[in-house]
Coordinates of C-alpha atoms and ligand atoms in Angstrom, one line a residue:
M1 CA 14.3 -12.7 4.3
T2 CA 14.4 -8.9 5.7
E3 CA 13.0 -7.5 2.5
M4 CA 10.5 -10.0 1.5
V5 CA 8.4 -9.4 4.2
R6 CA 8.8 -6.4 4.2
K7 CA 5.0 -5.1 4.3
V8 CA 5.3 -4.1 -0.1
M9 CA 7.0 -6.6 -0.9
L10 CA 4.7 -9.2 1.1
S11 CA 1.1 -7.7 0.0
R12 CA 3.3 -8.4 -4.0
A13 CA 3.7 -11.4 -2.9
V14 CA 0.6 -12.3 -2.1
R15 CA -1.5 -10.7 -4.8
T16 CA 0.1 -12.4 -6.9
M17 CA -1.1 -16.0 -5.4
Q18 CA -4.2 -14.3 -5.2
D19 CA -4.2 -13.6 -8.9
L20 CA -3.7 -17.6 -9.0
F21 CA -5.7 -18.7 -6.1
P22 CA -8.2 -15.9 -4.8
V23 CA -9.7 -18.7 -3.0
E24 CA -7.0 -20.3 -1.4
Y25 CA -5.8 -17.0 -0.7
N26 CA -8.5 -15.3 1.1
F27 CA -6.6 -15.3 4.4
Y28 CA -4.6 -12.0 3.9
P29 CA -6.6 -8.2 3.7
R30 CA -7.7 -6.8 0.4
S31 CA -4.8 -4.5 -0.1
W32 CA -3.4 -1.9 -1.7
I33 CA 0.5 -0.6 -2.4
L34 CA 0.9 3.5 -2.0
P35 CA 1.2 5.3 -3.7
E36 CA 1.1 3.6 -7.3
E37 CA -2.2 2.0 -6.1
F38 CA -3.7 5.1 -4.8
P39 CA -6.0 5.8 -7.6
L40 CA -6.9 2.1 -8.0
F41 CA -7.8 2.2 -4.6
V42 CA -9.6 5.0 -5.0
A43 CA -11.7 3.4 -7.6
E44 CA -12.4 -0.1 -6.0
V45 CA -13.3 1.2 -2.7
R46 CA -15.9 3.2 -5.2
M47 CA -17.6 0.4 -7.4
M48 CA -17.5 -1.7 -4.0
K49 CA -19.5 0.6 -2.2
E50 CA -22.4 1.7 -5.1
S51 CA -22.7 -2.4 -5.3
D52 CA -23.1 -2.3 -1.6
P53 CA -24.1 0.8 -0.3
S54 CA -24.4 -1.0 3.1
W55 CA -20.3 -1.9 3.4
K56 CA -19.6 1.0 5.2
P57 CA -15.5 -0.4 5.4
T58 CA -12.3 1.3 7.6
F59 CA -9.5 0.7 5.9
I60 CA -5.9 0.3 7.8
V61 CA -2.8 2.8 6.6
K62 CA 0.8 1.0 6.8
P63 CA 4.1 2.1 6.1
D64 CA 6.1 0.2 4.1
G65 CA 9.5 -1.2 7.1
G66 CA 7.8 -0.7 9.8
C67 CA 7.2 -2.2 12.7
Q68 CA 5.8 -2.2 16.0
G69 CA 2.5 0.0 15.5
D70 CA 5.2 2.7 13.9
G71 CA 3.2 5.5 11.9
I72 CA 0.0 3.4 11.8
Y73 CA -3.2 4.9 11.5
L74 CA -6.9 4.2 10.8
I75 CA -9.1 6.0 8.0
K76 CA -12.7 5.7 6.8
D77 CA -12.6 6.7 3.3
P78 CA -9.6 6.6 0.5
S79 CA -9.2 10.5 0.8
D80 CA -8.0 10.6 4.3
V81 CA -4.9 9.4 3.2
R82 CA -1.8 11.6 4.1
L83 CA -0.4 11.0 0.7
A84 CA 1.5 14.5 1.3
G85 CA 4.9 14.1 1.6
S86 CA 6.6 11.9 3.3
L87 CA 4.3 8.9 1.2
Q88 CA 6.6 9.7 -1.4
S89 CA 9.6 8.6 0.4
R90 CA 7.9 5.8 2.3
P91 CA 5.8 3.4 0.3
A92 CA 2.5 1.7 2.4
V93 CA 0.4 -0.8 2.3
V94 CA -3.3 0.2 2.6
Q95 CA -5.5 -2.3 3.7
E96 CA -9.0 -3.0 5.1
Y97 CA -9.8 -2.9 8.2
I98 CA -10.7 -6.0 10.0
C99 CA -14.2 -4.9 12.3
K100 CA -14.9 -8.4 14.0
P101 CA -11.9 -10.0 15.6
L102 CA -12.2 -12.3 18.3
L103 CA -12.5 -10.9 21.5
V104 CA -11.7 -12.4 24.7
D105 CA -12.2 -10.4 27.9
K106 CA -13.9 -7.8 25.4
L107 CA -10.5 -7.3 24.0
K108 CA -9.1 -7.5 20.5
F109 CA -5.3 -9.6 20.7
D110 CA -3.3 -10.7 17.8
I111 CA -1.5 -14.3 18.0
R112 CA 2.4 -14.4 17.4
L113 CA 3.3 -17.6 15.9
Y114 CA 7.5 -18.5 15.0
V115 CA 8.1 -20.6 12.3
L116 CA 11.4 -21.6 11.1
L117 CA 11.9 -22.3 8.3
K118 CA 15.1 -24.9 8.1
S119 CA 15.4 -25.2 4.1
L120 CA 14.5 -23.7 1.2
E121 CA 15.5 -26.1 -1.6
P122 CA 13.8 -29.0 -0.5
L123 CA 11.4 -26.7 1.0
E124 CA 11.4 -27.9 5.1
I125 CA 8.4 -25.7 7.2
Y126 CA 8.2 -26.3 11.5
I127 CA 6.0 -24.9 13.4
A128 CA 5.9 -23.8 17.1
K129 CA 2.9 -26.1 18.3
D130 CA 2.4 -22.7 20.9
G131 CA 2.7 -18.9 20.5
L132 CA 2.0 -15.8 21.9
S133 CA -1.2 -13.8 22.4
R134 CA -0.9 -10.1 22.6
F135 CA -3.7 -8.1 23.6
C136 CA -4.8 -4.4 23.5
T137 CA -5.6 -2.6 26.2
E138 CA -8.4 -0.6 25.6
P139 CA -12.1 -2.8 25.6
Y140 CA -12.4 -2.8 21.5
Q141 CA -15.1 -1.6 20.2
E142 CA -15.9 -1.5 16.0
P143 CA -13.9 1.4 14.4
T144 CA -16.2 4.9 14.3
L145 CA -15.1 8.3 13.8
K146 CA -14.7 8.8 17.3
N147 CA -12.6 5.8 17.9
L148 CA -10.4 5.0 15.0
H149 CA -7.3 6.9 17.1
Q150 CA -7.3 5.2 20.0
V151 CA -4.5 2.9 19.5
F152 CA -5.0 0.4 22.6
M153 CA -8.1 0.0 21.8
H154 CA -7.1 -1.3 17.8
L155 CA -3.3 -2.1 17.8
T156 CA -2.3 -4.9 20.0
N157 CA 1.1 -4.3 19.1
Y158 CA 3.2 -5.1 22.4
S159 CA 5.5 -2.4 22.9
L160 CA 2.9 -0.2 22.4
N161 CA 0.4 -0.9 24.7
I162 CA 2.7 -1.8 27.4
H163 CA 2.4 2.1 27.7
S164 CA -1.4 2.0 29.0
G165 CA -2.0 2.1 32.5
N166 CA -4.4 -0.7 31.8
F167 CA -1.8 -3.2 30.8
I168 CA -1.0 -6.3 33.2
H169 CA 2.2 -8.4 33.7
S170 CA 1.5 -11.5 35.0
D171 CA 3.7 -14.7 35.9
N172 CA 1.2 -16.9 35.1
V173 CA 0.4 -17.9 31.3
N174 CA -3.5 -18.0 31.5
T175 CA -4.2 -14.3 32.4
G176 CA -2.8 -11.0 31.6
S177 CA -2.0 -9.0 28.7
K178 CA 0.5 -11.3 27.2
R179 CA -0.6 -15.2 27.5
T180 CA 0.0 -18.0 25.5
F181 CA -1.6 -19.3 22.0
S182 CA -2.7 -22.6 24.1
S183 CA -4.0 -20.7 26.9
I184 CA -7.0 -19.2 24.6
L185 CA -7.2 -22.6 22.6
C186 CA -8.4 -24.2 25.9
R187 CA -10.5 -21.5 26.7
L188 CA -12.4 -21.9 22.9
S189 CA -11.9 -25.4 23.9
S190 CA -14.2 -24.7 26.5
R191 CA -16.5 -22.6 24.9
G192 CA -17.3 -25.5 21.9
A193 CA -15.2 -24.1 19.4
D194 CA -13.5 -26.6 17.3
V195 CA -10.0 -25.2 17.7
K196 CA -8.9 -28.2 15.8
K197 CA -10.2 -26.8 12.6
V198 CA -8.7 -23.2 14.4
W199 CA -5.1 -24.8 13.7
S200 CA -5.3 -26.4 10.4
D201 CA -6.3 -23.1 9.2
I202 CA -3.2 -21.8 11.0
I203 CA -0.7 -24.4 9.4
S204 CA -2.3 -24.2 5.9
L205 CA -1.7 -20.1 6.2
V206 CA 1.3 -20.4 7.1
I207 CA 2.5 -23.3 4.8
K208 CA 0.7 -20.8 1.9
T209 CA 2.8 -17.9 2.8
I210 CA 5.8 -19.8 3.0
I211 CA 4.9 -20.6 -0.7
A212 CA 4.0 -17.1 -1.9
L213 CA 7.0 -15.9 -0.2
T214 CA 9.6 -19.2 -1.3
P215 CA 10.5 -18.0 -5.4
E216 CA 11.8 -14.6 -4.6
L217 CA 13.5 -16.0 -1.5
K218 CA 15.1 -18.2 -3.9
V219 CA 16.2 -16.2 -6.6
Y220 CA 18.2 -14.2 -3.3
Y221 CA 19.8 -17.1 -2.0
Q222 CA 21.1 -18.3 -5.3
S223 CA 22.9 -15.0 -5.9
D224 CA 24.2 -14.9 -2.1
I225 CA 24.9 -18.6 -1.4
P226 CA 27.5 -20.6 -3.6
A227 CA 26.2 -23.5 -5.0
G228 CA 27.1 -27.1 -3.7
K229 CA 27.5 -26.3 -0.6
P230 CA 26.6 -29.4 1.4
G231 CA 25.4 -29.6 4.7
P232 CA 22.4 -26.6 5.5
T233 CA 23.7 -23.4 5.2
C234 CA 20.9 -21.2 6.3
F235 CA 17.5 -21.2 8.1
Q236 CA 15.4 -18.3 9.9
I237 CA 13.2 -18.1 12.6
L238 CA 10.1 -16.5 11.2
G239 CA 7.0 -14.5 13.3
F240 CA 3.8 -14.8 12.1
D241 CA 1.2 -12.0 12.9
I242 CA -2.2 -13.4 12.7
L243 CA -5.9 -12.4 13.2
L244 CA -8.4 -14.3 14.3
M245 CA -12.4 -13.0 13.2
K246 CA -15.1 -13.6 15.3
N247 CA -15.7 -16.7 12.9
L248 CA -12.7 -18.3 13.9
K249 CA -11.5 -17.8 10.4
P250 CA -6.9 -16.7 11.0
M251 CA -5.9 -14.0 9.1
L252 CA -2.7 -12.5 8.5
L253 CA -1.4 -9.0 9.3
E254 CA 1.8 -10.0 9.5
V255 CA 5.3 -11.3 9.1
N256 CA 8.6 -10.7 11.2
A257 CA 12.1 -11.9 9.8
N258 CA 13.0 -10.4 12.9
P259 CA 11.1 -12.1 16.1
S260 CA 12.1 -10.5 19.4
M261 CA 13.3 -13.5 21.3
R262 CA 13.2 -11.0 24.7
I263 CA 12.6 -13.0 27.4
E264 CA 12.5 -10.7 29.9
H265 CA 10.3 -7.7 30.5
E266 CA 11.4 -3.6 32.2
Q267 CA 10.1 -2.7 35.2
E268 CA 9.8 0.5 36.8
L269 CA 10.9 0.3 40.0
S270 CA 10.7 3.7 40.9
P271 CA 10.4 6.3 38.8
G272 CA 13.3 6.6 35.9
V273 CA 14.4 3.3 37.8
F274 CA 13.8 0.4 35.5
E275 CA 15.2 -3.6 36.2
N276 CA 15.1 -6.2 34.0
V277 CA 12.8 -8.8 35.4
P278 CA 11.7 -12.7 33.9
S279 CA 8.7 -13.0 31.9
P280 CA 7.2 -16.8 32.0
V281 CA 5.1 -16.8 28.8
D282 CA 8.0 -15.2 26.4
E283 CA 10.5 -18.2 28.3
E284 CA 7.7 -20.7 28.0
V285 CA 7.3 -20.4 23.9
K286 CA 10.9 -19.0 22.8
V287 CA 13.4 -21.3 25.0
A288 CA 12.2 -23.7 23.1
V289 CA 11.2 -22.2 20.0
I290 CA 15.8 -21.5 19.5
R291 CA 16.1 -24.7 21.9
D292 CA 14.7 -27.2 19.4
T293 CA 16.0 -24.7 15.9
L294 CA 19.6 -25.1 17.4
R295 CA 18.5 -29.3 17.8
L296 CA 17.1 -29.2 13.7
V297 CA 19.6 -27.4 12.4
D298 CA 22.7 -29.1 13.7
P299 CA 22.1 -32.7 12.4
H300 CA 25.7 -33.4 13.2
K301 CA 25.8 -32.7 17.5
K302 CA 25.3 -36.0 17.8
K303 CA 28.3 -37.1 16.2
R304 CA 30.6 -34.4 18.0
K305 CA 28.7 -34.9 21.3
D306 CA 29.9 -38.9 20.9
T307 CA 33.7 -37.9 20.5
Q308 CA 33.3 -35.3 23.8
S309 CA 33.8 -36.6 27.5
Q310 CA 30.5 -37.5 29.1
T311 CA 29.3 -35.1 31.4
S312 CA 26.3 -35.2 33.5
E313 CA 25.2 -32.3 31.2
H314 CA 26.4 -33.8 28.2
V315 CA 24.6 -37.4 29.1
S316 CA 21.1 -35.1 29.6
E317 CA 22.0 -33.7 26.3
T318 CA 22.9 -36.6 24.2
R319 CA 19.2 -38.0 25.6
E320 CA 18.0 -34.8 24.0
D321 CA 19.5 -35.7 20.8
L322 CA 17.5 -38.8 20.7
L323 CA 14.6 -36.6 19.9
D324 CA 16.0 -35.1 17.4
A325 CA 14.6 -38.4 15.1
G326 CA 12.7 -35.9 13.6
P327 CA 8.6 -35.0 14.7
A328 CA 6.9 -37.9 12.9
G329 CA 6.1 -39.7 16.3
G330 CA 10.0 -39.2 16.8
P331 CA 9.4 -37.2 20.9
E332 CA 6.5 -39.5 22.0
Y333 CA 8.3 -42.9 20.8
E334 CA 11.9 -41.7 22.3
T335 CA 10.8 -39.9 25.5
S336 CA 7.8 -42.7 26.4
K337 CA 11.3 -45.3 26.2
N338 CA 13.4 -42.5 28.3
P339 CA 13.3 -43.4 32.0
E340 CA 13.8 -39.4 32.1
A341 CA 10.6 -38.7 30.7
A342 CA 10.5 -35.7 32.2
L343 CA 12.3 -34.2 29.3
P344 CA 9.6 -31.5 27.6
S345 CA 8.4 -33.1 24.3
L346 CA 9.4 -30.8 20.7
C347 CA 7.7 -28.1 20.2
L348 CA 9.2 -27.5 16.8
K349 CA 6.1 -29.7 14.6
Q350 CA 7.1 -30.2 11.2
V351 CA 4.4 -29.2 8.3
F352 CA 6.2 -29.4 4.9
P353 CA 7.2 -31.8 3.5
K354 CA 4.4 -32.9 5.9
Y355 CA 1.7 -31.9 4.4
A356 CA 3.0 -31.1 0.5
K357 CA 1.0 -33.4 -1.6
Q358 CA -1.6 -30.8 0.0
F359 CA -0.4 -27.6 -1.3
N360 CA 2.5 -28.6 -4.3
Y361 CA -0.3 -27.5 -6.6
L362 CA -0.1 -24.1 -5.4
R363 CA 3.9 -23.7 -6.1
L364 CA 3.0 -22.3 -9.8
V365 CA 5.7 -19.3 -9.6
D366 CA 7.9 -21.7 -7.9
R367 CA 8.3 -23.2 -11.4
V368 CA 8.8 -19.5 -12.8
A369 CA 11.5 -18.8 -10.7
A370 CA 13.2 -21.9 -11.7
L371 CA 12.9 -20.8 -15.6
F372 CA 13.7 -17.1 -14.7
I373 CA 17.2 -18.4 -12.2
R374 CA 17.8 -20.9 -15.0
F375 CA 18.8 -18.2 -17.4
L376 CA 20.1 -15.2 -15.3
G377 CA 23.1 -16.6 -16.2
V378 CA 26.1 -14.7 -14.5
K379 CA 25.9 -15.8 -10.9
G380 CA 25.4 -13.5 -8.0
T381 CA 22.9 -11.3 -10.3
T382 CA 19.0 -11.1 -9.7
K383 CA 18.1 -9.3 -12.7
L384 CA 17.2 -10.5 -15.9
G385 CA 18.6 -9.0 -18.8
P386 CA 17.2 -8.3 -22.5
T387 CA 19.9 -11.5 -23.8
G388 CA 18.5 -13.8 -20.8
F389 CA 15.1 -12.9 -21.9
R390 CA 15.7 -13.5 -25.6
T391 CA 17.2 -17.1 -24.8
F392 CA 14.2 -18.1 -22.6
I393 CA 12.0 -16.9 -25.3
R394 CA 14.0 -19.2 -28.1
N395 CA 15.2 -22.2 -25.8
C396 CA 11.4 -22.6 -24.4
K397 CA 9.9 -21.4 -28.7
L398 CA 7.9 -19.1 -27.9
S399 CA 8.6 -17.0 -30.4
N400 CA 6.9 -17.6 -33.8
S401 CA 5.8 -15.8 -37.0
N402 CA 2.9 -13.7 -34.9
F403 CA 5.7 -12.9 -32.2
S404 CA 8.5 -11.8 -33.3
M405 CA 12.1 -10.9 -31.1
A406 CA 11.6 -7.8 -31.3
S407 CA 7.8 -7.9 -30.2
V408 CA 10.0 -9.8 -27.2
D409 CA 12.4 -7.1 -26.4
I410 CA 9.0 -4.8 -26.4
L411 CA 7.4 -6.8 -24.0
Y412 CA 11.4 -7.1 -22.2
I413 CA 10.8 -3.5 -22.4
D414 CA 7.4 -2.4 -20.8
I415 CA 7.7 -4.7 -18.4
T416 CA 11.1 -4.1 -16.9
R417 CA 11.3 -0.3 -17.4
R418 CA 7.9 -0.1 -15.3
W419 CA 8.5 -2.2 -12.5
N420 CA 11.8 -0.5 -12.1
S421 CA 9.9 3.0 -12.2
M422 CA 7.7 2.0 -8.9
G423 CA 10.8 2.6 -6.5
F424 CA 10.6 0.0 -4.5
D425 CA 14.1 -1.4 -4.8
H426 CA 16.2 0.9 -3.6
K427 CA 19.3 -0.6 -4.0
E428 CA 19.3 -0.9 -8.0
S429 CA 19.2 2.1 -10.8
V430 CA 15.6 2.9 -12.0
T431 CA 16.6 2.5 -15.4
F432 CA 15.6 -0.5 -17.5
L433 CA 19.1 -1.4 -18.0
A434 CA 19.3 -2.7 -14.2
G435 CA 17.1 -5.6 -15.5
M436 CA 14.1 -7.9 -15.1
C437 CA 13.4 -8.5 -11.6
L438 CA 11.2 -12.0 -11.1
Q439 CA 8.0 -10.1 -10.3
A440 CA 8.5 -8.0 -13.4
F441 CA 9.4 -11.8 -15.1
V442 CA 6.4 -13.3 -13.8
E443 CA 3.9 -10.7 -15.1
A444 CA 5.6 -11.2 -18.1
F445 CA 5.1 -14.5 -18.1
F446 CA 1.2 -14.1 -17.0
C447 CA 1.2 -12.7 -19.9
L448 CA 2.4 -14.7 -22.2
A449 CA 0.4 -17.6 -20.3
Q450 CA -2.9 -16.0 -21.2
K451 CA -2.4 -15.4 -24.9
K452 CA -0.9 -18.3 -25.6
Y453 CA -3.9 -20.4 -23.8
K454 CA -7.3 -17.8 -24.5
S455 CA -10.1 -19.6 -22.3
L456 CA -8.7 -21.4 -19.2
P457 CA -9.2 -19.7 -15.6
L458 CA -5.2 -18.1 -15.0
H459 CA -4.0 -20.6 -13.2
E460 CA -4.3 -23.1 -15.6
Q461 CA -3.3 -21.0 -18.2
V462 CA 0.1 -20.5 -16.0
A463 CA 0.8 -23.7 -15.2
S464 CA 0.2 -25.2 -18.6
L465 CA 2.4 -23.0 -20.2
I466 CA 5.4 -23.9 -17.5
D467 CA 4.4 -27.4 -18.6
F468 CA 5.1 -26.5 -22.3
C469 CA 8.7 -24.4 -21.4
E470 CA 9.8 -26.9 -19.1
Y471 CA 9.0 -30.1 -22.0
H472 CA 11.2 -28.0 -24.1
L473 CA 14.1 -27.2 -21.8
A474 CA 14.4 -30.8 -21.2
A475 CA 14.5 -32.0 -24.4
L476 CA 17.0 -29.1 -25.4
D477 CA 19.0 -30.7 -22.0
E478 CA 18.7 -33.9 -23.8
K479 CA 19.6 -33.0 -26.9
R480 CA 23.2 -31.5 -25.7
L481 CA 24.0 -34.6 -23.4
L482 CA 23.2 -36.6 -26.1
C483 CA 25.5 -34.4 -28.1
G484 CA 28.3 -33.7 -25.3
R485 CA 28.2 -38.0 -25.8
G486 CA 28.5 -37.4 -29.2
V487 CA 25.6 -39.1 -29.7
V488 CA 23.6 -38.3 -33.5
E489 CA 19.7 -38.4 -32.8
R490 CA 16.7 -37.2 -33.8
R491 CA 15.3 -35.0 -30.9
G492 CA 11.6 -35.8 -32.2
A493 CA 12.7 -39.3 -31.4
A494 CA 14.4 -39.4 -28.0
V495 CA 11.5 -37.3 -26.2
T496 CA 7.9 -38.3 -25.5
C497 CA 5.6 -35.1 -24.8
P498 CA 3.9 -35.3 -21.2
T499 CA 0.3 -36.1 -21.7
D500 CA -1.3 -33.1 -20.7
G501 CA -3.5 -31.9 -24.1
L502 CA -0.4 -28.8 -25.5
E503 CA 0.5 -28.1 -28.4
V504 CA 4.5 -29.6 -28.9
T505 CA 5.3 -29.2 -32.1
P506 CA 6.7 -25.4 -33.0
A507 CA 4.5 -25.1 -36.2
L508 CA 1.4 -25.4 -34.1
H509 CA 1.6 -22.7 -31.3
A510 CA -1.0 -20.5 -31.2
P511 CA 0.2 -17.2 -31.9
L512 CA 1.4 -15.2 -28.6
L513 CA 1.0 -11.7 -29.6
N514 CA -0.2 -9.8 -32.6
R515 CA 3.2 -8.3 -34.2
T516 CA 1.8 -4.8 -34.9
A517 CA 0.4 -4.3 -32.2
A518 CA 2.6 -5.8 -29.3
A519 CA 2.9 -3.1 -26.8
G520 CA -1.1 -2.0 -27.0
K521 CA -1.5 -5.6 -26.4
L522 CA 0.7 -6.1 -23.4
A523 CA -1.4 -3.2 -21.3
D524 CA -4.5 -5.4 -22.0
C525 CA -2.5 -8.1 -20.3
R526 CA -1.7 -6.5 -17.0
S527 CA -5.7 -5.6 -16.8
H528 CA -6.4 -9.1 -15.9
R529 CA -4.3 -7.5 -12.4
Y530 CA -5.7 -3.4 -13.1
P531 CA -8.5 -1.9 -15.2
A532 CA -7.0 0.4 -17.9
A533 CA -8.2 3.6 -16.7
V534 CA -6.4 3.0 -12.7
S535 CA -3.4 1.3 -14.2
P536 CA -0.2 1.9 -12.0
G537 CA 1.3 2.2 -14.8
A538 CA -0.5 4.7 -16.5
G539 CA 1.3 7.9 -17.2
R540 CA 4.7 6.2 -15.5
D541 CA 5.9 5.6 -19.0
Ligands
LIG1 P1 3.5 -3.6 12.7 O1 4.5 -4.2 11.9 O2 3.9 -2.0 12.9 O3 3.4 -4.1 14.2 P2 0.8 -4.8 11.6 O4 0.6 -5.0 10.3 O5 1.7 -5.8 12.7 O6 2.6 -3.8 11.6 O7 -0.3 -4.0 12.7 C1 0.0 -3.9 13.8 C2 -1.2 -3.7 14.4 O8 -2.0 -3.1 13.9 C3 -1.5 -5.3 14.5 O9 -1.1 -6.3 15.3 C4 -3.3 -5.4 14.5 O10 -3.6 -5.0 15.8 C5 -3.3 -4.4 14.1 N1 -3.6 -4.9 12.5 C6 -3.2 -4.5 11.4 N2 -3.5 -4.7 10.1 C7 -5.0 -5.0 10.7 C8 -5.6 -5.5 9.6 N3 -6.2 -5.2 8.6 N4 -7.1 -5.4 10.7 C9 -7.2 -5.4 11.8 N5 -6.3 -4.8 12.5 C10 -5.2 -5.0 11.9

């Protein structure tokens, strides 16, 4: 998870989803990955400025793996990126800066929201009903060359603003430099804002972001966690950093895999003498998150309790267990029947699978990842070897007279080598022999889908190819099953075709790639993402 939410990985994962569903994923600022996309960044900004001369953007440069505002700076022009030296050793994300954030008391603030990823398969997501709002300590002004460097005006990080003389510790959740998010919502509501819409936009941002992260997570998960182990094997509390724009649209800034759970802050009693004092705002939000997480991830707790002696503490805890029925109406029902209704209700609200129907159509890359995992072969690997890729092509019947196995190998080598040369995977060798990572497989898959279903929008091309592959693999599994039982049966008679208008007989498949110009066509494929002239792969192979 820590790897997945690094700035570069998160940007890549969201970008893949933006390629498929640009409207659904417009909650993430336009971003470029440095250094490899620097030429693309320059070219795109130039193009946008030419088409709209009134556009005066600001960009924020964030080093990969950084946190607490470390190494972040604002620029007005791509030429201001500090490319020298350090960038080569430390990749970064450069992002469009959101110039018109919502202000409260003339100050910029962001929201830290806690999200529990309770299970990956099946996907279960909970969101805490309250979060923290972290305030800047200088009144906000839109960025100009003069104020670009004023971190207390532009960066909301607590760890930075705590050092400002203006930082206000408060023992009240409604004031000061750190407040509860609910106190902000109350204020917005009293001004007539539609806070229900704000919440539903935030819920959908969280679900969509996790949908972008799950494919890669599943690859790591299957390599690390033994299959078939009963019960929940792991969970994660994530910290989502969200910025509300002036028009109340939430924008994702970043996801933290290791959010701070401190409920105290340091107070300087006299110069150099510090003391930890309780922070009521942190306590209000974080204790509930931890308590509810433990309840949710420990389904056996109740059984154990039954065998324990009934001390008063146990009695009250067992009553709390009644709340474990789950968030779908459970807490309210139980607390209203319980004479000790003073127990606080669950703060974690289940949002997935509750809203699965609305979001499942977005889970295309998850299905591509399932294909990838099927062909990984050796347990514990996260990369697909050339043989695994060939088997995938063969079993899914993607090769034909126009797309020979030699072209398959070229496709594999070309894409794998380029991804491995990007160097974001610090653990493995840079040669293509290290194998094809999931993102490289996804790119190859999109490429095949574009060739096969030319006229459709990308997400339909990809969905069609997934259906096609899943159909052929199901048929193969069934055939193997029948053979295993000693039943000799013609496969064509046993499996019916999905009625999605796809070609189903291999003989009718459209040519995937031209045999003689496979490498050239692959370059075309990549251009769905990068204009040929500024392709990040250019000159790297
Ligand atoms: P870090 O992990 O170092 O905290 P973030 O991505 O959270 O990095 O950025 C730090 C701060 O910079 C955020 O809390 C926010 O105040 C500000 N920020 C980050 N990205 C943007 C953006 N695209 N537009 C406006 N402000 C941003």
